[in-house]
Amino acid sequence: MLLVLKFAGLCLCLGLCRGLQFNDVDEEAPSAAQTSKYGSLWPLPQEVNIAETSFKLSSSTFRIVDSKQSSAGPSCNILQNAYRKYFEYMFGVARKQEFGKNGRPGLSELTELQVWVTSVDSECDGYPSITSDESYELAVDQPFALLVAPKVWGALRGLETFSQLVYEDEFGAKNINATKIKDFPRFAHRGILLDTSRHYLPVKAILTTLETMAMNKYNVFHWHIVDDPSFPYLSRTFPNLSQKGAYHPYTHVYTPADVKMVIEFARLRGIRVIPEFDTPGHTQSWGKGQANLLTPCYSGSKPSGSFGPVNPILNTTYDFMTQFFKEISSVFPDAYVHLGGDEVDFTCWRSNPDIQKFMEDHGFGHDYSKLESFYIQRLLDIVTSTKKGYMIWQEVFDNGVKLKADTLIHIWKGNQQQYQHEMARVTSSGYQTLLSTPWYLNHISYGQDWHDAYKADPRSFNGTEQQKKLVIGGEACMWGEYVDATNLTPRLWPRASAVAERLWSHQNVTDINDAYSRLSAHRCRLVERGIPAEPLFSSYCPREYKAV
Ligand SMILES: *[C@@H]1O[C@H](CO)[C@@H](O)[C@H](O)[C@H]1NC(C)=O
Ligand SMILES: *[C@@H]1O[C@H](CO)[C@@H](O)[C@H](O)[C@H]1NC(C)=O
Ligand SMILES: *[C@@H]1O[C@H](CO)[C@@H](O)[C@H](O)[C@H]1NC(C)=O
Ligand SMILES: *[C@@H]1O[C@H](CO)[C@@H](O)[C@H](O)[C@H]1NC(C)=O
Ligand SMILES: *[C@@H]1O[C@H](CO)[C@@H](O)[C@H](O)[C@H]1NC(C)=O
């Protein structure tokens, strides 16, 4: 049967898409028939024990409540929101449950999940950070299930896990098995990058992504908010940036209220929002609303009318950056901003006589990476003065710019051997780093391309234990050239779920067949929760996606 299918697929492929690689269709697809002993848990917790004893759950009797000792009271928005949401995920908003209608709990019924936040400071009103404690322990047993976490962040992760333990029997009744779980993330930084410059993404699409991130225990939204094509960020200080630089000044912008909403929606899900304002390259859209910010390029002895990277030789550039990043530091609460610094094209700088003179005066010779470093160094000083830490793309490190000790270096270039070499170099210099190279999910190919994302491990490079500790995680990236709200979600999920497990679970969780079984079920859960996550392979979901 499999052979025939493969053969058919091959014919189709030879006929219609000759460019495709043979092995794209020759892939051995795991069988859905083997179900995992871990059910549909995704990402897999660090320690799991599921017993054969099962309890019934009914929407009319089941409750999620604060335990009496919990330090997070009824005024804790983060938890109250989560209780309501997870109740709806487990029982559905509209669907009526037949079981237990009379409200009298039977012997094998589970009626309560108690949530106990143990630390004096639950952090309910705060923002998550790189050091947030996301650990939790979950015990499902009689007379009630107990979720214990030091902070609300761990409680959120545990609620997601609890909801993943609930399954439906053949009569449609909800069940949960007696279970013990002890869980915490392997990496502290588990991010998704969305690009809202190449295509504008409506706020709703961003919120849907954040919601799905929480279902996958992601905790960082890297908002690559502006770039060459458009500048949708509405700055209070420099409103002309989006007025002139957005695709449309009213319909394709993020107002201060939009940004606030995204940050709060993320906070309620234990997700940090790190904005990226990439300079000095990738800034064409900035030039439209801010005169003299970009370098005029020359053709021979005359300006050509086109512009290059940010002009690093003018004092006004740094005055602008000082005011701009002052605003950014107050709008975005996270302790980090991403300053980009990738792919600076030196052609324009080289053509400009004023820049040439500046290079000479500063003894930079013809080495334009020295000019780039000159700019970045001043920018880093400006951002440091706003009390923020920074992330930067790897080129800034490669060019030898002096960096603060707590700088995060974001690796994105090269093939596997090259990025592993770079991880070794960066960590041997003592910097913390995170990986994206194997997780450019905007790149798609025929077949189960989540396998490659799943197999990559950010700590697999030649280095000491000390170096490995400097790897704080990674990010899945969805660059926007070919992505807008029409295809964002199915392109991202469940492929980003594969990355989520690599970043959360124990490093020896690598069984691709077990992963296939759990991920298929997890994907159906996403679909049931209204997220149009694409299929992994031929299969079905108990409840198929219905566009609303
Ligand atoms: C849950 O318990 C049932 C028996 O009640 C058993 O058939 C099933 O395999 C258990 N599920 C898991 C994931 O262990
Ligand atoms: C915005 O641009 C217009 C010209 O297009 C200019 O008159 C105005 O002063 C600019 N506003 C600011 C705040 O720079
Ligand atoms: C730019 O600033 C530097 C140091 O602050 C100063 O020495 C220089 O004269 C300024 N240049 C211009 C053109 O104002
Ligand atoms: C790691 O080191 C071993 C032995 O020194 C070498 O064979 C291997 O290619 C190295 N791996 C990488 C990724 O550099
Ligand atoms: C994974 O590692 C843990 C401890 O490090 C160990 O207890 C467990 O048995 C390992 N699991 C597998 C599948 O190797």
Coordinates of C-alpha atoms in Angstrom, one line a residue, residues 162-521:
F162 CA -3.1 19.3 32.4
S163 CA -5.3 20.2 29.4
Q164 CA -3.2 17.9 27.2
L165 CA -3.8 15.0 29.5
V166 CA -7.6 15.1 29.0
Y167 CA -8.9 12.8 26.3
E168 CA -12.2 11.7 25.0
D169 CA -13.3 8.0 25.2
E170 CA -15.4 6.3 22.5
F171 CA -18.6 7.6 24.1
G172 CA -17.4 11.2 24.0
A173 CA -16.8 11.5 27.7
K174 CA -13.8 13.3 29.0
N175 CA -11.1 11.2 30.8
I176 CA -7.8 11.8 32.5
N177 CA -5.4 9.2 33.8
A178 CA -3.7 9.3 37.2
T179 CA -0.5 11.1 36.4
K180 CA 2.7 12.5 38.0
I181 CA 4.7 15.1 36.2
K182 CA 7.7 17.1 37.1
D183 CA 8.6 19.7 34.5
F184 CA 10.8 22.6 33.6
P185 CA 12.3 24.0 30.3
R186 CA 15.7 22.9 29.1
F187 CA 16.3 26.4 27.6
A188 CA 15.2 29.7 29.0
H189 CA 14.8 31.5 25.6
R190 CA 12.3 29.8 23.3
G191 CA 11.2 32.3 20.6
I192 CA 9.2 32.9 17.5
L193 CA 10.2 35.7 15.1
L194 CA 7.5 37.3 13.1
D195 CA 8.3 39.8 10.3
T196 CA 5.8 42.6 10.0
S197 CA 7.6 44.7 7.5
R198 CA 7.7 42.6 4.3
H199 CA 4.0 42.0 4.8
Y200 CA 1.8 43.7 7.4
L201 CA 0.3 41.2 9.8
P202 CA -3.0 42.4 11.4
V203 CA -2.9 42.5 15.2
K204 CA -5.3 39.5 15.2
A205 CA -2.8 37.3 13.4
I206 CA -0.2 38.3 15.9
L207 CA -2.5 37.4 18.8
T208 CA -3.3 34.1 17.2
T209 CA 0.4 33.3 17.0
L210 CA 0.8 34.3 20.7
E211 CA -2.1 32.0 21.7
T212 CA -0.6 29.1 19.7
M213 CA 2.9 29.8 21.2
A214 CA 1.4 29.3 24.7
M215 CA 0.0 25.9 23.6
N216 CA 3.6 25.0 22.7
K217 CA 5.3 26.6 25.8
Y218 CA 7.1 29.2 23.8
N219 CA 8.1 32.3 25.8
V220 CA 9.5 34.9 23.5
F221 CA 7.9 36.9 20.7
H222 CA 10.7 38.4 18.7
W223 CA 8.9 41.2 16.8
H224 CA 10.9 42.0 13.7
I225 CA 8.7 45.0 13.4
V226 CA 10.3 47.2 10.7
D227 CA 12.7 46.6 7.8
D228 CA 13.4 47.8 4.3
P229 CA 9.9 47.4 2.8
S230 CA 7.8 49.1 5.4
F231 CA 7.8 50.8 8.8
P232 CA 4.5 50.0 10.5
Y233 CA 5.6 51.0 14.0
L234 CA 3.8 54.2 14.9
S235 CA 6.3 56.3 16.9
R236 CA 5.0 59.0 19.1
T237 CA 8.3 60.9 18.8
F238 CA 8.7 60.5 15.1
P239 CA 5.2 59.9 13.6
N240 CA 6.5 60.6 10.1
L241 CA 8.4 57.3 10.1
S242 CA 5.1 55.3 9.8
Q243 CA 3.2 58.2 8.1
K244 CA 5.7 58.0 5.2
G245 CA 7.3 54.6 5.7
A246 CA 4.3 52.2 6.3
Y247 CA 2.5 50.6 3.4
H248 CA -0.5 52.7 4.4
P249 CA -0.4 55.3 7.2
Y250 CA -3.6 54.3 8.9
T251 CA -4.5 50.7 7.9
H252 CA -1.0 49.2 8.0
V253 CA 0.4 50.5 11.2
Y254 CA 0.7 49.4 14.8
T255 CA -0.6 52.2 17.0
P256 CA 0.6 52.6 20.6
A257 CA -2.6 51.0 21.7
D258 CA -2.0 48.0 19.4
V259 CA 1.5 47.5 20.7
K260 CA 0.2 47.7 24.3
M261 CA -2.4 45.1 23.5
V262 CA 0.1 42.7 22.0
I263 CA 2.4 43.1 25.1
E264 CA -0.4 42.5 27.6
F265 CA -1.8 39.6 25.6
A266 CA 1.7 38.1 25.6
R267 CA 2.2 38.8 29.3
L268 CA -0.9 36.9 30.2
R269 CA 0.6 33.9 28.5
G270 CA 4.0 34.2 30.0
I271 CA 5.5 35.5 26.8
R272 CA 8.1 38.2 26.5
V273 CA 7.9 40.7 23.6
I274 CA 11.4 41.7 22.2
P275 CA 11.2 44.2 19.4
E276 CA 13.8 44.4 16.8
F277 CA 14.8 47.7 15.2
D278 CA 17.5 46.5 12.8
T279 CA 20.1 49.1 11.8
P280 CA 22.3 50.3 10.0
G281 CA 21.2 48.1 7.1
H282 CA 17.6 47.1 6.4
T283 CA 16.5 50.7 6.9
Q284 CA 15.1 51.8 3.5
S285 CA 11.7 52.5 5.0
W286 CA 13.2 54.7 7.8
G287 CA 14.5 57.1 5.2
K288 CA 11.1 58.1 3.9
G289 CA 10.0 59.8 7.1
Q290 CA 13.3 61.0 8.5
A291 CA 15.4 63.2 6.2
N292 CA 19.2 62.8 6.3
L293 CA 19.1 59.6 8.2
L294 CA 20.3 57.4 5.4
T295 CA 23.5 57.7 3.4
P296 CA 23.2 59.3 -0.1
C297 CA 24.8 57.0 -2.7
Y298 CA 26.9 58.4 -5.4
S299 CA 27.2 57.7 -9.1
G300 CA 30.5 59.1 -10.1
S301 CA 30.8 62.5 -8.5
K302 CA 27.0 63.1 -8.1
P303 CA 24.4 61.7 -5.7
S304 CA 22.5 59.0 -7.6
G305 CA 19.2 59.7 -5.8
S306 CA 19.2 56.4 -4.0
F307 CA 20.1 55.8 -0.4
G308 CA 22.2 53.2 1.5
P309 CA 22.4 52.2 5.2
V310 CA 22.0 54.7 8.1
N311 CA 24.6 57.5 7.7
P312 CA 27.1 56.8 10.4
I313 CA 29.1 60.1 10.0
L314 CA 26.5 62.6 11.1
N315 CA 25.9 63.7 14.6
T316 CA 22.2 64.1 13.8
T317 CA 22.0 60.4 13.3
Y318 CA 23.0 59.7 16.9
D319 CA 20.7 62.5 18.2
F320 CA 17.8 60.7 16.3
M321 CA 18.8 57.3 17.6
T322 CA 19.0 58.6 21.2
Q323 CA 15.4 60.0 21.1
F324 CA 14.1 57.0 19.2
F325 CA 15.5 54.4 21.5
K326 CA 14.4 56.4 24.5
E327 CA 10.8 55.9 23.3
I328 CA 11.4 52.2 22.5
S329 CA 12.8 51.6 26.0
S330 CA 9.6 53.0 27.6
V331 CA 7.1 51.4 25.2
F332 CA 8.5 47.8 25.5
P333 CA 8.9 46.6 29.1
D334 CA 11.3 43.7 28.3
A335 CA 14.9 44.1 29.5
Y336 CA 16.2 43.4 26.0
V337 CA 15.8 45.0 22.5
H338 CA 17.1 43.3 19.4
L339 CA 19.4 45.7 17.5
G340 CA 19.8 43.7 14.3
G341 CA 23.1 44.6 12.7
D342 CA 23.0 42.0 9.9
E343 CA 23.8 42.2 6.2
V344 CA 25.2 45.7 5.9
D345 CA 25.9 46.4 2.3
F346 CA 29.0 48.6 1.9
T347 CA 28.6 49.6 -1.7
C348 CA 26.8 52.9 -1.0
W349 CA 29.1 53.9 1.8
R350 CA 32.0 53.2 -0.6
S351 CA 30.6 55.5 -3.3
N352 CA 30.1 58.5 -1.0
P353 CA 33.0 61.1 -0.9
D354 CA 32.0 62.4 2.6
I355 CA 32.2 58.9 3.9
Q356 CA 35.5 58.3 2.2
K357 CA 36.9 61.4 3.9
F358 CA 35.6 60.3 7.3
M359 CA 37.2 56.9 6.8
E360 CA 40.5 58.6 6.1
D361 CA 40.2 61.0 9.0
H362 CA 39.6 58.0 11.4
G363 CA 42.3 55.8 10.0
F364 CA 39.8 53.1 8.9
G365 CA 41.6 52.6 5.6
H366 CA 39.3 50.8 3.2
D367 CA 37.8 48.5 5.9
Y368 CA 34.2 49.4 6.0
S369 CA 33.4 46.9 8.7
K370 CA 35.4 49.4 10.9
L371 CA 32.9 52.1 10.0
E372 CA 30.0 49.7 10.8
S373 CA 31.6 48.9 14.2
F374 CA 32.0 52.7 14.8
Y375 CA 28.3 53.1 14.3
I376 CA 27.2 50.0 16.2
Q377 CA 29.5 50.9 19.1
R378 CA 27.8 54.3 19.5
L379 CA 24.4 52.8 19.1
L380 CA 25.1 50.2 21.8
D381 CA 26.2 53.1 24.1
I382 CA 22.9 54.9 23.4
V383 CA 20.8 51.8 24.1
T384 CA 22.9 51.0 27.3
S385 CA 22.0 54.5 28.5
T386 CA 18.3 53.5 28.3
K387 CA 19.1 50.6 30.8
K388 CA 18.3 47.9 28.2
G389 CA 20.3 44.9 27.3
Y390 CA 20.6 44.0 23.7
M391 CA 20.5 41.1 21.3
I392 CA 22.3 41.3 18.0
W393 CA 22.7 39.2 14.9
Q394 CA 26.0 37.3 14.6
E395 CA 27.7 39.7 12.1
V396 CA 28.2 42.3 14.9
F397 CA 30.3 39.8 16.8
D398 CA 32.0 38.6 13.7
N399 CA 33.1 42.2 12.9
G400 CA 34.8 42.4 16.4
V401 CA 32.5 45.1 17.8
K402 CA 33.1 45.7 21.5
L403 CA 30.0 44.2 23.3
K404 CA 28.7 44.3 26.8
A405 CA 29.2 41.1 28.7
D406 CA 25.5 40.3 28.8
T407 CA 24.9 40.7 25.0
L408 CA 23.0 37.9 23.4
I409 CA 24.4 36.8 20.1
H410 CA 21.9 35.5 17.6
I411 CA 23.2 33.0 15.1
W412 CA 21.4 32.6 11.8
K413 CA 24.0 32.0 9.1
G414 CA 25.6 29.1 7.3
N415 CA 25.1 25.4 7.0
Q416 CA 25.2 23.0 10.0
Q417 CA 29.0 22.8 10.2
Q418 CA 29.3 26.6 9.9
Y419 CA 26.8 27.4 12.6
Q420 CA 28.2 24.8 15.0
H421 CA 31.6 26.4 14.5
E422 CA 30.1 29.8 15.1
M423 CA 28.4 28.6 18.3
A424 CA 31.8 27.3 19.5
R425 CA 33.5 30.6 18.7
V426 CA 30.9 32.8 20.3
T427 CA 30.7 30.7 23.5
S428 CA 34.5 30.4 23.8
S429 CA 34.5 34.2 23.9
G430 CA 32.2 34.0 26.9
Y431 CA 29.0 35.4 25.2
Q432 CA 25.5 33.9 25.6
T433 CA 24.0 32.8 22.4
L434 CA 20.9 31.5 20.7
L435 CA 20.3 29.7 17.5
S436 CA 18.0 30.2 14.5
T437 CA 19.9 28.8 11.5
P438 CA 18.1 25.4 11.3
W439 CA 14.8 27.0 12.1
Y440 CA 14.1 29.3 9.2
L441 CA 10.5 28.0 8.9
N442 CA 9.8 30.4 6.0
H443 CA 11.8 27.9 4.0
I444 CA 9.5 25.1 3.0
S445 CA 9.9 21.9 1.1
Y446 CA 7.8 18.9 0.1
G447 CA 7.5 16.2 2.7
Q448 CA 7.9 16.1 6.4
D449 CA 10.4 19.0 6.7
W450 CA 9.8 19.2 10.5
H451 CA 12.2 16.3 10.9
D452 CA 15.2 18.5 10.2
A453 CA 14.0 21.2 12.6
Y454 CA 13.4 18.5 15.2
K455 CA 16.8 16.9 14.8
A456 CA 18.8 20.1 15.2
D457 CA 20.2 20.7 18.7
P458 CA 21.6 24.0 19.8
R459 CA 24.1 22.4 22.1
S460 CA 25.6 20.0 19.6
F461 CA 28.9 21.6 18.8
N462 CA 32.5 21.1 20.0
G463 CA 32.7 22.9 23.3
T464 CA 33.1 22.5 27.0
E465 CA 30.2 22.1 29.5
Q466 CA 30.8 25.8 30.4
Q467 CA 30.4 26.8 26.8
K468 CA 27.2 24.7 26.4
K469 CA 25.7 26.5 29.3
L470 CA 26.0 29.8 27.4
V471 CA 23.5 28.6 24.9
I472 CA 20.3 29.9 26.2
G473 CA 18.0 28.7 23.5
G474 CA 16.8 29.5 20.0
E475 CA 14.1 31.0 17.8
A476 CA 12.0 29.8 15.0
C477 CA 11.9 32.5 12.3
M478 CA 9.1 33.3 9.9
W479 CA 10.4 35.8 7.5
G480 CA 7.7 37.6 5.6
E481 CA 8.6 37.7 1.9
Y482 CA 6.0 35.1 1.0
V483 CA 3.9 35.2 4.2
D484 CA 0.9 37.3 5.3
A485 CA -2.2 36.6 7.3
T486 CA -3.5 34.2 4.7
N487 CA -0.8 31.6 5.2
L488 CA 1.1 32.5 8.4
T489 CA -0.6 30.0 10.8
P490 CA -0.5 26.8 8.6
R491 CA 3.1 27.6 7.6
L492 CA 4.2 28.1 11.2
W493 CA 2.3 25.3 12.9
P494 CA 2.9 22.5 13.6
R495 CA 6.4 23.0 12.2
A496 CA 7.3 25.4 15.0
S497 CA 6.0 22.8 17.4
A498 CA 9.0 20.6 16.5
V499 CA 11.3 23.4 17.5
A500 CA 9.3 24.0 20.7
E501 CA 9.9 20.4 21.9
R502 CA 13.6 20.7 21.1
L503 CA 13.8 23.8 23.2
W504 CA 11.7 22.6 26.1
S505 CA 12.2 18.8 26.5
H506 CA 15.1 16.8 27.8
Q507 CA 17.9 16.5 25.2
N508 CA 17.4 12.7 24.9
V509 CA 13.9 13.2 23.7
T510 CA 14.8 12.3 20.1
D511 CA 12.6 9.4 19.0
I512 CA 11.1 10.6 15.7
N513 CA 8.3 7.9 15.7
D514 CA 7.2 8.7 19.2
A515 CA 7.3 12.4 18.2
Y516 CA 5.2 11.8 15.1
S517 CA 2.5 10.1 17.1
R518 CA 2.4 12.8 19.8
L519 CA 2.8 15.7 17.3
S520 CA -0.1 14.4 15.1
A521 CA -2.3 14.3 18.1

